[in-house]
Coordinates of C-alpha atoms and ligand atoms in Angstrom, one line a residue:
M1117 CA -46.3 121.1 8.0
A1118 CA -43.9 121.5 10.8
D1119 CA -40.2 121.9 10.0
L1120 CA -39.4 119.1 12.4
L1121 CA -41.4 116.4 14.2
L1122 CA -39.6 115.2 17.3
T1123 CA -40.3 111.9 18.9
H1124 CA -38.8 108.9 20.7
G1125 CA -39.5 105.2 20.9
Y1126 CA -40.3 104.7 24.5
F1127 CA -43.8 103.3 24.9
L1128 CA -44.6 103.0 28.6
F1129 CA -47.6 100.8 28.2
E1130 CA -45.6 98.2 26.2
D1131 CA -43.1 97.7 29.0
E1132 CA -44.4 95.4 31.7
K1133 CA -41.7 96.4 34.2
E1134 CA -42.1 100.1 33.6
R1135 CA -45.8 99.7 34.0
E1136 CA -45.2 98.3 37.5
I1137 CA -42.8 101.1 38.4
M1138 CA -44.9 103.9 36.8
K1139 CA -42.4 106.6 37.3
P1140 CA -42.4 108.2 33.9
Y1141 CA -40.3 111.3 33.2
A1142 CA -40.6 113.7 30.2
P1143 CA -37.9 113.4 27.5
L1144 CA -35.9 116.4 28.4
G1145 CA -33.5 116.4 25.5
L1146 CA -36.4 116.6 23.0
L1147 CA -38.0 119.4 25.0
Y1148 CA -34.7 121.4 25.1
I1149 CA -34.4 121.0 21.3
S1150 CA -38.0 122.0 20.8
A1151 CA -37.6 125.2 22.8
Y1152 CA -34.4 126.1 21.2
L1153 CA -35.6 125.7 17.6
K1154 CA -38.9 127.4 18.2
R1155 CA -37.0 130.4 19.5
A1156 CA -34.9 130.3 16.4
G1157 CA -38.1 130.5 14.3
F1158 CA -38.7 126.9 13.4
D1159 CA -42.0 125.2 13.5
V1160 CA -41.5 122.2 15.7
E1161 CA -44.0 119.6 16.9
T1162 CA -43.3 116.9 19.5
F1163 CA -45.0 113.5 19.4
D1164 CA -44.4 112.1 22.9
T1165 CA -44.6 108.3 22.6
T1166 CA -44.5 107.7 26.4
F1167 CA -48.3 107.4 26.8
A1168 CA -49.1 106.8 23.2
D1169 CA -49.3 103.6 21.1
R1170 CA -47.8 102.7 17.8
D1171 CA -50.9 103.2 15.8
A1172 CA -51.1 106.8 17.0
L1173 CA -47.6 107.5 15.9
V1174 CA -48.1 105.9 12.5
G1175 CA -51.3 108.0 12.2
R1176 CA -49.3 111.1 12.9
L1177 CA -46.6 110.2 10.3
A1178 CA -49.2 109.4 7.7
A1179 CA -51.0 112.7 8.3
T1180 CA -48.3 114.9 6.8
P1181 CA -46.0 112.7 4.7
G1182 CA -42.6 113.9 3.6
G1183 CA -41.3 115.9 6.6
V1184 CA -38.3 115.6 8.8
V1185 CA -38.6 113.5 11.9
G1186 CA -36.0 113.7 14.8
V1187 CA -35.8 110.6 17.0
Y1188 CA -34.2 110.4 20.4
T1189 CA -32.4 107.1 20.9
N1190 CA -31.1 105.5 24.1
L1191 CA -29.8 102.1 25.0
M1192 CA -33.2 100.6 25.7
T1193 CA -35.1 101.7 22.6
R1194 CA -33.0 100.4 19.7
A1195 CA -35.7 98.1 18.2
N1196 CA -38.4 100.7 18.7
V1197 CA -36.6 103.6 17.1
L1198 CA -35.6 101.4 14.1
W1199 CA -39.3 100.6 13.8
V1200 CA -40.1 104.4 13.9
A1201 CA -37.6 105.0 11.1
E1202 CA -39.2 102.2 9.1
Q1203 CA -42.7 103.7 9.5
A1204 CA -41.4 107.2 8.8
H1205 CA -39.9 106.1 5.5
R1206 CA -43.2 104.5 4.5
F1207 CA -44.6 108.0 4.4
G1208 CA -41.5 109.7 2.9
W1209 CA -40.0 111.3 6.0
T1210 CA -36.3 112.1 6.4
V1211 CA -35.1 110.5 9.6
V1212 CA -32.7 112.1 11.9
F1213 CA -31.5 110.2 15.0
G1214 CA -29.9 111.8 18.1
G1215 CA -29.1 110.9 21.7
P1216 CA -26.5 108.6 23.3
E1217 CA -27.3 105.3 21.5
S1218 CA -27.1 106.4 17.9
A1219 CA -24.0 108.4 18.7
N1220 CA -22.4 105.1 19.7
Y1221 CA -23.6 103.2 16.6
P1222 CA -23.9 105.8 13.8
E1223 CA -23.0 103.3 11.1
D1224 CA -25.5 100.7 12.2
Y1225 CA -28.3 103.3 12.6
L1226 CA -27.6 104.7 9.2
A1227 CA -27.8 101.1 7.8
G1228 CA -30.9 100.5 9.9
G1229 CA -33.0 103.5 8.6
A1230 CA -31.6 106.8 9.8
D1231 CA -30.7 109.3 7.1
V1232 CA -28.6 111.4 9.5
V1233 CA -27.2 110.7 12.9
V1234 CA -26.5 113.7 15.1
V1235 CA -23.6 113.2 17.6
G1236 CA -23.7 115.3 20.7
E1237 CA -26.0 118.2 21.7
G1238 CA -28.9 118.5 19.3
E1239 CA -29.9 122.2 19.5
A1240 CA -27.3 124.0 17.3
T1241 CA -26.8 121.0 15.1
L1242 CA -30.4 120.8 14.1
E1243 CA -30.6 124.5 13.6
A1244 CA -27.9 124.1 10.9
L1245 CA -29.1 120.8 9.7
L1246 CA -32.7 121.6 8.9
P1247 CA -32.0 124.2 6.3
A1248 CA -29.2 122.1 4.9
L1249 CA -31.6 119.1 4.5
R1250 CA -34.2 121.3 2.8
D1251 CA -31.7 122.8 0.4
R1252 CA -29.4 119.9 -0.3
G1253 CA -31.2 116.7 0.8
P1254 CA -29.7 114.0 3.0
H1255 CA -26.6 113.1 1.0
R1256 CA -24.8 116.4 0.6
L1257 CA -24.5 117.5 4.1
H1258 CA -20.7 118.2 4.2
G1259 CA -19.8 121.0 6.5
V1260 CA -22.7 120.6 8.9
A1261 CA -20.8 120.0 12.1
G1262 CA -21.9 117.3 14.5
I1263 CA -23.4 114.8 12.1
V1264 CA -22.7 111.5 10.4
F1265 CA -24.4 110.7 7.0
R1266 CA -23.9 108.8 3.8
D1267 CA -22.9 110.8 0.7
E1268 CA -24.4 110.2 -2.8
A1269 CA -21.9 107.3 -3.3
G1270 CA -23.1 105.7 -0.1
V1271 CA -19.9 106.5 1.7
L1272 CA -20.1 107.2 5.3
V1273 CA -19.1 110.8 6.1
Y1274 CA -18.2 111.9 9.7
N1275 CA -18.3 115.6 9.7
E1276 CA -16.3 117.5 12.3
A1277 CA -17.6 117.5 15.8
R1278 CA -19.6 120.5 17.0
D1279 CA -18.4 122.6 19.9
K1280 CA -20.5 122.2 23.0
I1281 CA -22.8 125.0 23.9
A1282 CA -20.5 127.1 26.0
D1283 CA -23.1 129.0 27.9
I1284 CA -26.0 126.7 28.8
D1285 CA -27.8 129.6 30.4
S1286 CA -28.3 130.9 26.9
L1287 CA -30.7 128.0 26.3
P1288 CA -34.4 128.3 26.8
W1289 CA -36.0 126.0 29.4
P1290 CA -37.4 122.7 28.1
D1291 CA -40.6 123.2 26.1
R1292 CA -42.8 121.3 28.5
E1293 CA -45.9 122.8 27.0
A1294 CA -45.2 120.8 23.8
I1295 CA -46.3 117.6 25.6
D1296 CA -48.9 116.5 28.1
M1297 CA -47.0 117.2 31.3
D1298 CA -50.1 117.0 33.4
R1299 CA -50.3 113.3 32.4
Y1300 CA -46.8 112.7 33.8
V1301 CA -47.6 114.5 37.0
D1302 CA -50.9 112.7 37.4
T1303 CA -49.4 109.3 36.7
W1304 CA -46.9 109.8 39.4
R1305 CA -49.6 111.1 41.8
T1306 CA -51.9 108.3 41.1
H1307 CA -49.3 105.6 41.6
H1308 CA -47.1 107.2 44.3
G1309 CA -49.1 109.9 45.9
M1310 CA -46.8 112.6 44.7
G1311 CA -46.6 114.3 41.3
S1312 CA -43.1 114.7 40.0
V1313 CA -41.3 116.7 37.3
N1314 CA -37.7 116.4 36.1
L1315 CA -35.2 119.1 35.4
I1316 CA -31.5 119.4 35.1
T1317 CA -29.2 122.0 36.6
A1318 CA -26.0 121.0 34.7
R1319 CA -24.8 119.2 31.6
G1320 CA -22.2 116.5 31.6
C1321 CA -19.9 114.9 34.1
P1322 CA -16.1 115.2 34.2
Y1323 CA -15.5 111.9 36.1
K1324 CA -14.2 108.9 34.3
C1325 CA -16.0 105.8 35.7
N1326 CA -15.1 103.5 32.9
W1327 CA -18.5 101.8 32.3
C1328 CA -20.4 105.1 32.0
S1329 CA -21.4 106.5 28.6
H1330 CA -20.1 110.0 27.8
A1331 CA -21.5 109.9 24.2
V1332 CA -23.5 113.1 24.4
F1333 CA -21.7 115.6 26.7
G1334 CA -18.2 114.2 26.6
Y1335 CA -16.3 114.9 29.8
S1336 CA -17.5 118.5 30.0
H1337 CA -19.3 119.9 33.0
R1338 CA -21.4 123.0 32.5
R1339 CA -23.6 124.4 35.3
R1340 CA -26.6 126.6 35.0
D1341 CA -26.9 129.8 36.9
H1342 CA -28.5 129.1 40.2
V1343 CA -31.0 131.9 39.9
D1344 CA -32.2 130.6 36.5
C1345 CA -32.6 127.1 38.0
A1346 CA -34.7 128.6 40.8
D1347 CA -36.8 130.5 38.3
E1348 CA -37.4 127.2 36.4
V1349 CA -38.4 125.4 39.5
E1350 CA -40.7 128.2 40.5
Q1351 CA -42.4 128.1 37.1
I1352 CA -42.7 124.3 37.3
V1353 CA -44.4 124.5 40.7
E1354 CA -46.7 127.2 39.5
R1355 CA -47.7 125.6 36.3
Y1356 CA -47.7 121.8 37.0
R1357 CA -48.1 121.8 40.8
P1358 CA -46.0 118.7 41.4
E1359 CA -45.4 117.6 45.0
Q1360 CA -41.7 116.9 44.2
V1361 CA -39.1 117.4 41.5
W1362 CA -36.3 115.2 40.3
Y1363 CA -33.0 116.8 39.5
A1364 CA -31.8 114.5 36.8
D1365 CA -28.2 115.7 36.9
D1366 CA -25.4 113.2 36.7
V1367 CA -23.8 114.4 40.0
F1368 CA -26.0 116.9 41.8
T1369 CA -23.6 117.9 44.5
I1370 CA -20.6 118.2 42.3
S1371 CA -20.2 122.0 43.0
H1372 CA -20.7 122.8 46.7
K1373 CA -20.5 126.5 46.0
W1374 CA -23.4 126.2 43.5
L1375 CA -25.4 124.1 45.9
F1376 CA -25.0 126.7 48.7
E1377 CA -26.0 129.5 46.4
Y1378 CA -28.9 127.6 45.0
T1379 CA -30.2 126.7 48.5
Q1380 CA -29.9 130.3 49.6
E1381 CA -31.8 131.4 46.6
M1382 CA -34.6 128.9 47.1
K1383 CA -34.8 129.8 50.7
R1384 CA -35.0 133.5 49.9
R1385 CA -38.0 132.7 47.7
G1386 CA -39.6 130.4 50.4
L1387 CA -39.5 127.6 47.8
R1388 CA -38.9 124.3 49.4
I1389 CA -39.9 121.4 47.2
P1390 CA -39.1 117.8 48.1
F1391 CA -36.8 116.1 45.7
E1392 CA -34.6 113.1 45.0
T1393 CA -31.4 113.1 43.0
I1394 CA -28.1 111.2 42.3
S1395 CA -24.6 112.0 43.4
R1396 CA -21.2 110.7 44.2
A1397 CA -20.2 109.9 47.7
D1398 CA -16.9 111.8 47.5
R1399 CA -18.9 115.0 46.8
M1400 CA -20.9 114.3 50.0
Q1401 CA -18.2 114.1 52.6
K1402 CA -18.9 117.4 54.3
E1403 CA -21.7 117.6 56.8
E1404 CA -22.8 121.0 55.5
V1405 CA -23.4 119.6 52.0
L1406 CA -26.0 117.1 53.5
A1407 CA -27.4 119.9 55.7
Q1408 CA -27.9 122.0 52.6
L1409 CA -29.5 119.1 50.7
A1410 CA -31.9 118.6 53.6
E1411 CA -32.7 122.3 53.8
L1412 CA -33.4 122.3 50.1
G1413 CA -35.9 119.5 50.4
C1414 CA -33.9 116.4 49.5
Y1415 CA -35.7 113.3 50.9
R1416 CA -33.7 110.7 49.1
I1417 CA -30.2 110.7 47.8
W1418 CA -29.1 108.0 45.3
I1419 CA -25.4 107.0 45.5
G1420 CA -23.6 105.0 42.8
S1421 CA -21.9 102.7 45.2
E1422 CA -21.2 99.8 42.7
S1423 CA -19.1 97.6 44.9
G1424 CA -17.9 97.1 48.4
S1425 CA -14.5 96.1 47.1
Q1426 CA -12.0 98.9 46.8
R1427 CA -10.1 96.8 44.3
I1428 CA -13.1 96.7 42.0
L1429 CA -13.9 100.4 42.5
D1430 CA -10.4 101.2 41.5
A1431 CA -10.6 98.9 38.4
M1432 CA -13.7 100.9 37.5
Q1433 CA -11.8 104.1 37.9
R1434 CA -14.6 105.2 40.1
G1435 CA -12.5 107.6 42.1
V1436 CA -14.4 106.9 45.3
K1437 CA -13.5 105.0 48.5
V1438 CA -15.8 102.4 50.0
E1439 CA -15.6 104.3 53.3
Q1440 CA -16.7 107.5 51.6
V1441 CA -19.9 105.8 50.6
Q1442 CA -20.5 104.7 54.2
H1443 CA -19.7 108.1 55.5
A1444 CA -22.0 109.9 53.0
A1445 CA -24.8 107.5 53.9
K1446 CA -24.3 108.1 57.6
L1447 CA -24.4 111.9 57.1
A1448 CA -27.5 111.6 54.9
K1449 CA -29.3 109.7 57.5
R1450 CA -28.3 112.2 60.2
Y1451 CA -30.2 114.8 58.2
G1452 CA -33.2 112.6 57.6
I1453 CA -32.4 111.9 54.0
E1454 CA -33.1 108.4 52.7
V1455 CA -30.3 106.6 51.0
G1456 CA -30.6 104.7 47.8
M1457 CA -27.7 102.7 46.5
F1458 CA -26.8 101.3 43.1
L1459 CA -24.7 98.2 43.0
M1460 CA -23.1 96.3 40.2
W1461 CA -22.2 92.6 40.0
G1462 CA -19.9 90.9 37.6
Y1463 CA -17.5 93.7 36.8
E1464 CA -14.3 92.5 35.1
G1465 CA -12.1 90.8 37.7
E1466 CA -14.7 90.4 40.4
E1467 CA -14.0 87.4 42.6
L1468 CA -16.1 85.8 45.4
S1469 CA -14.1 87.8 48.0
D1470 CA -15.1 91.1 46.2
M1471 CA -18.8 90.0 46.3
E1472 CA -18.4 89.2 50.0
A1473 CA -17.0 92.7 50.5
T1474 CA -20.1 94.1 48.7
V1475 CA -22.5 92.2 51.0
E1476 CA -20.6 93.4 54.1
H1477 CA -20.6 97.0 52.7
V1478 CA -24.3 97.0 52.2
K1479 CA -24.9 95.7 55.7
E1480 CA -22.6 98.3 57.1
T1481 CA -24.1 101.2 55.1
N1482 CA -27.6 100.0 55.6
P1483 CA -29.3 102.0 52.8
D1484 CA -33.1 102.4 52.8
I1485 CA -33.2 100.9 49.3
F1486 CA -30.7 99.3 47.0
F1487 CA -30.7 98.0 43.4
T1488 CA -28.2 95.7 41.7
T1489 CA -27.4 95.2 38.0
V1490 CA -25.1 92.9 36.3
S1491 CA -22.5 95.1 34.6
Y1492 CA -23.0 95.7 30.9
P1493 CA -20.5 97.2 28.5
I1494 CA -21.9 100.3 26.8
K1495 CA -20.2 100.9 23.4
N1496 CA -17.3 103.4 23.5
T1497 CA -16.7 103.1 27.2
G1498 CA -13.4 101.9 28.8
Y1499 CA -15.2 98.8 30.1
Y1500 CA -16.4 97.9 26.7
E1501 CA -12.9 98.2 25.3
K1502 CA -11.6 96.1 28.1
V1503 CA -13.9 93.2 27.5
K1504 CA -14.3 93.6 23.8
P1505 CA -12.2 90.6 22.8
R1506 CA -14.6 88.4 24.9
L1507 CA -17.9 90.1 23.9
I1508 CA -20.5 87.8 22.5
F1509 CA -22.5 89.9 20.1
S1510 CA -26.1 89.0 19.3
S1511 CA -26.7 87.9 15.7
D1512 CA -29.7 90.2 15.7
W1513 CA -28.3 93.7 16.6
A1514 CA -31.5 95.4 15.7
N1515 CA -33.5 93.5 18.4
S1516 CA -30.9 93.5 21.2
S1517 CA -29.1 96.1 23.3
D1518 CA -25.8 96.7 25.0
R1519 CA -27.5 95.5 28.2
E1520 CA -27.7 92.0 26.7
L1521 CA -24.1 91.8 25.6
R1522 CA -22.5 88.8 27.2
V1523 CA -18.9 88.5 28.2
A1524 CA -17.4 85.1 27.5
G1525 CA -16.2 83.4 30.7
R1526 CA -18.3 85.5 33.1
H1527 CA -20.7 83.8 35.5
S1528 CA -24.2 83.1 34.2
R1529 CA -27.2 85.4 34.9
Q1530 CA -28.5 82.7 37.2
Y1531 CA -25.4 83.1 39.3
Y1532 CA -26.0 86.7 39.9
K1533 CA -29.7 86.1 40.6
H1534 CA -28.6 83.9 43.5
A1535 CA -26.1 86.6 44.4
D1536 CA -29.0 89.1 44.7
S1537 CA -30.9 86.7 46.9
W1538 CA -27.8 86.2 49.1
L1539 CA -27.3 89.9 49.4
I1540 CA -31.0 90.7 50.1
N1541 CA -31.4 88.0 52.8
E1542 CA -28.1 88.8 54.4
V1543 CA -28.9 92.4 54.7
A1544 CA -32.4 91.6 56.0
A1545 CA -30.9 89.3 58.6
H1546 CA -28.5 92.0 59.7
R1547 CA -31.3 94.5 60.1
L1548 CA -33.5 92.1 62.1
R1549 CA -30.8 90.8 64.4
D1550 CA -31.8 92.9 67.4
T1551 CA -35.6 93.2 66.9
D1552 CA -36.6 89.8 65.6
P1553 CA -33.9 87.2 66.2
A1554 CA -36.1 84.3 64.9
E1555 CA -36.8 86.1 61.6
A1556 CA -33.2 87.1 61.4
A1557 CA -32.1 83.5 61.7
A1558 CA -34.5 82.5 58.9
K1559 CA -33.1 85.2 56.7
S1560 CA -29.6 84.1 57.5
A1561 CA -30.4 80.6 56.5
A1562 CA -32.0 81.8 53.3
A1563 CA -28.8 83.8 52.6
A1564 CA -26.6 80.8 53.2
Q1565 CA -28.8 78.7 50.9
A1566 CA -28.7 81.3 48.2
R1567 CA -24.9 81.6 48.5
A1568 CA -24.5 77.9 48.3
T1569 CA -26.7 77.6 45.2
M1570 CA -24.8 80.5 43.7
L1571 CA -21.5 78.7 44.3
A1572 CA -22.9 75.5 42.9
C1573 CA -23.5 77.1 39.6
A1574 CA -20.2 79.0 39.5
D1575 CA -18.9 76.9 36.7
E1576 CA -21.7 77.9 34.4
V1577 CA -20.3 80.7 32.4
E1578 CA -21.5 82.9 29.6
L1579 CA -20.4 81.4 26.3
Ligands
B12_720 C1 -32.5 110.9 33.9 C2 -31.9 109.7 33.2 C3 -32.6 108.5 33.3 C4 -34.0 108.4 33.9 C5 -35.2 108.7 33.0 C6 -35.1 109.2 31.7 C7 -35.9 110.5 31.5 N1 -37.0 110.3 30.8 O1 -35.6 111.5 32.0 C8 -34.1 106.9 34.3 C9 -33.7 106.8 35.7 C10 -35.5 106.2 34.2 C11 -33.1 106.3 33.4 C12 -33.0 105.0 33.1 C13 -32.1 104.4 32.3 N2 -31.0 105.0 31.8 CO1 -30.7 106.8 32.0 N3 -30.1 108.7 32.1 C14 -30.6 109.7 32.6 C15 -29.7 110.9 32.6 C16 -28.9 111.0 33.9 C17 -30.2 112.2 32.3 C18 -31.1 112.3 31.0 C19 -31.4 113.7 30.7 O2 -32.4 114.3 31.1 N4 -30.4 114.4 30.0 C20 -30.5 115.8 29.7 C21 -30.8 116.0 28.2 C22 -30.7 117.5 27.9 O3 -29.7 115.3 27.5 P1 -30.1 114.3 26.3 O4 -31.3 113.6 26.7 O5 -28.9 113.5 26.0 O6 -30.4 115.2 25.0 C23 -29.4 115.9 24.3 C24 -28.7 115.1 23.2 O7 -28.7 113.7 23.4 C25 -29.4 115.4 21.9 N5 -30.6 114.7 21.6 C26 -31.6 114.1 22.3 N6 -32.6 113.6 21.6 C27 -32.3 114.0 20.3 C28 -33.1 113.8 19.2 C29 -32.6 114.3 18.0 C30 -33.4 114.1 16.7 C31 -31.3 115.0 17.9 C32 -30.8 115.4 16.7 C33 -30.6 115.2 19.1 C34 -31.1 114.7 20.3 O8 -29.8 116.8 22.1 C35 -30.2 116.9 23.5 C36 -30.0 118.3 24.0 O9 -28.6 118.7 23.7 C37 -28.7 110.4 31.4 C38 -27.3 111.0 31.5 C39 -27.3 112.3 30.9 N7 -26.7 113.2 31.6 O10 -27.9 112.7 29.9 C40 -28.8 108.9 31.6 C41 -28.6 108.0 30.4 C42 -29.3 108.5 29.2 N8 -29.2 106.7 30.9 C43 -28.5 105.7 30.5 C44 -28.9 104.3 30.8 C45 -27.9 103.3 30.5 C46 -30.1 104.1 31.4 C47 -30.7 102.7 31.7 C48 -30.5 101.6 30.7 C49 -30.1 102.3 33.1 C50 -30.5 100.9 33.6 N9 -29.5 100.1 33.9 O11 -31.6 100.6 33.6 C51 -32.2 103.0 32.0 C52 -33.0 102.8 30.7 C53 -34.4 103.3 30.9 C54 -35.3 103.2 29.6 N10 -36.3 102.4 29.7 O12 -35.0 103.9 28.6 C55 -27.3 106.0 29.7 C56 -27.6 105.8 28.2 C57 -26.4 105.2 27.5 C58 -26.7 105.0 26.0 N11 -25.7 104.8 25.3 O13 -27.8 105.0 25.6 C59 -27.1 107.5 30.1 C60 -26.4 108.4 29.0 C61 -26.2 107.5 31.4 C62 -24.8 107.2 31.2 N12 -23.9 108.2 31.2 O14 -24.4 106.0 30.9 N13 -32.2 107.3 32.9
SF4_721 S1 -21.1 107.2 36.8 FE1 -21.7 109.2 37.4 S2 -19.8 110.1 38.3 FE2 -19.2 108.4 37.1 S3 -18.7 109.2 35.1 FE3 -20.8 108.5 35.0 S4 -22.1 110.3 35.5 FE4 -20.0 110.7 36.2

């Protein structure tokens, strides 16, 4: 039996929306852990739930009862991972949870089926935890840094935090061979014409946007050596033949020096693979940064734009100016890079005038694609603390998520649906104004209607 079975609770085929999107990515955290522990001599198996169904996972748990199962948790998979824990216990497994979500709710997860919650990076903690579990069981884990557990009296014990891995170049690359990577690449290729593989070139983000979760990497920022990253991409291309990659970093262009060195290294190797990634507008103000991105193969850059109102951006501690977003988008387009924008409605203090500023901002920036969300307070973030007195908690924690937390007094979901329609139509009208005035007028009318409907339900608030 393996020393550790790694899994997660994301079942692609259960999620109607994700089935439409069909852009699955491998669970990198688990693959990093697998590679690290294998190198340290552990026998590790990964059961990737992405393309699997629940019966198959139960079958795997039933096949070798009594082992240790490590489960990745994130904000969307709460109910699923609690179910995994329940199934694992049926067959005598010890359950270890890790990832951002259980780090935010260790007590609830321990009550809900975890034997141990790992807070922070999993590699070194599991290396210490697995022998401790074998020798001492799940209730005498004092001294193992980076975990929360219950002692024999049932008292919650928070061990000291574990230091972050100082040199992330010392880590082996993610153990992609542990899962069916070809299936990921094929799924992408079938649905989008291009196979895609994810990788990261850094860990953590030092910025303080106050709705963003820093549960795993804190405010650290550690970059990998550019040569090692190029080696990994070369290996990915040779082994999996994707048509593109996705750099899943928090802020890809955070270090300009690194970007230049990496671009040069890739150029030297004749390796130009299309990619998309996310960054901050303030780290894309220089023309040469966009030029490098284009040279490297960037075909779409995602910008967390959030709001067109500087007042709201400042309240979010975003550290970015509205004009910087517009400038970054302009530069990106100059270099033939598509612009994707993320926007957020309903942040604390947002007024109609702020929403109007957002609509104008999107018109002005004219991104190729944009998505909106209604802001949601992730536990342990500044935003969560700010609205905590007005949070309406679900009575069924196990079947809800932080995304569904409601803030008393805030406009209804319906209000923001109309806001979306207002924004989409207004932007469409703006785009069509020179080429198709009749259609532009129709879109304008639809925008006005959506705005009016939105205002008509302004008094309906979350209770
Ligand atoms: C890429 C990414 C995505 C991708 C896809 C995920 C994928 N398969 O790659 C997409 C775009 C789809 C996505 C979507 C969402 N994401 Co996202 N995403 C990320 C991002 C930027 C990188 C993930 C990554 O590869 N990390 C690198 C690996 C190495 O880190 P890791 O996974 O955390 O793993 C380490 C530890 O957590 C731990 N660990 C992990 N698993 C386990 C298991 C065990 C047993 C143990 C002991 C330890 C352990 O050890 C690992 C190695 O040290 C992270 C932020 C981040 N920097 O991590 C956000 C992040 C995970 N996402 C987040 C959110 C909120 C979302 C969305 C809800 C956003 C939305 N509004 O829709 C959706 C949910 C999607 C879903 N259905 O689950 C939040 C999660 C917050 C939370 N508390 O759970 C994060 C942390 C961003 C943030 N800072 O707020 N995301
Ligand atoms: S939103 Fe982006 S830039 Fe801001 S703290 Fe989070 S990862 Fe960093």
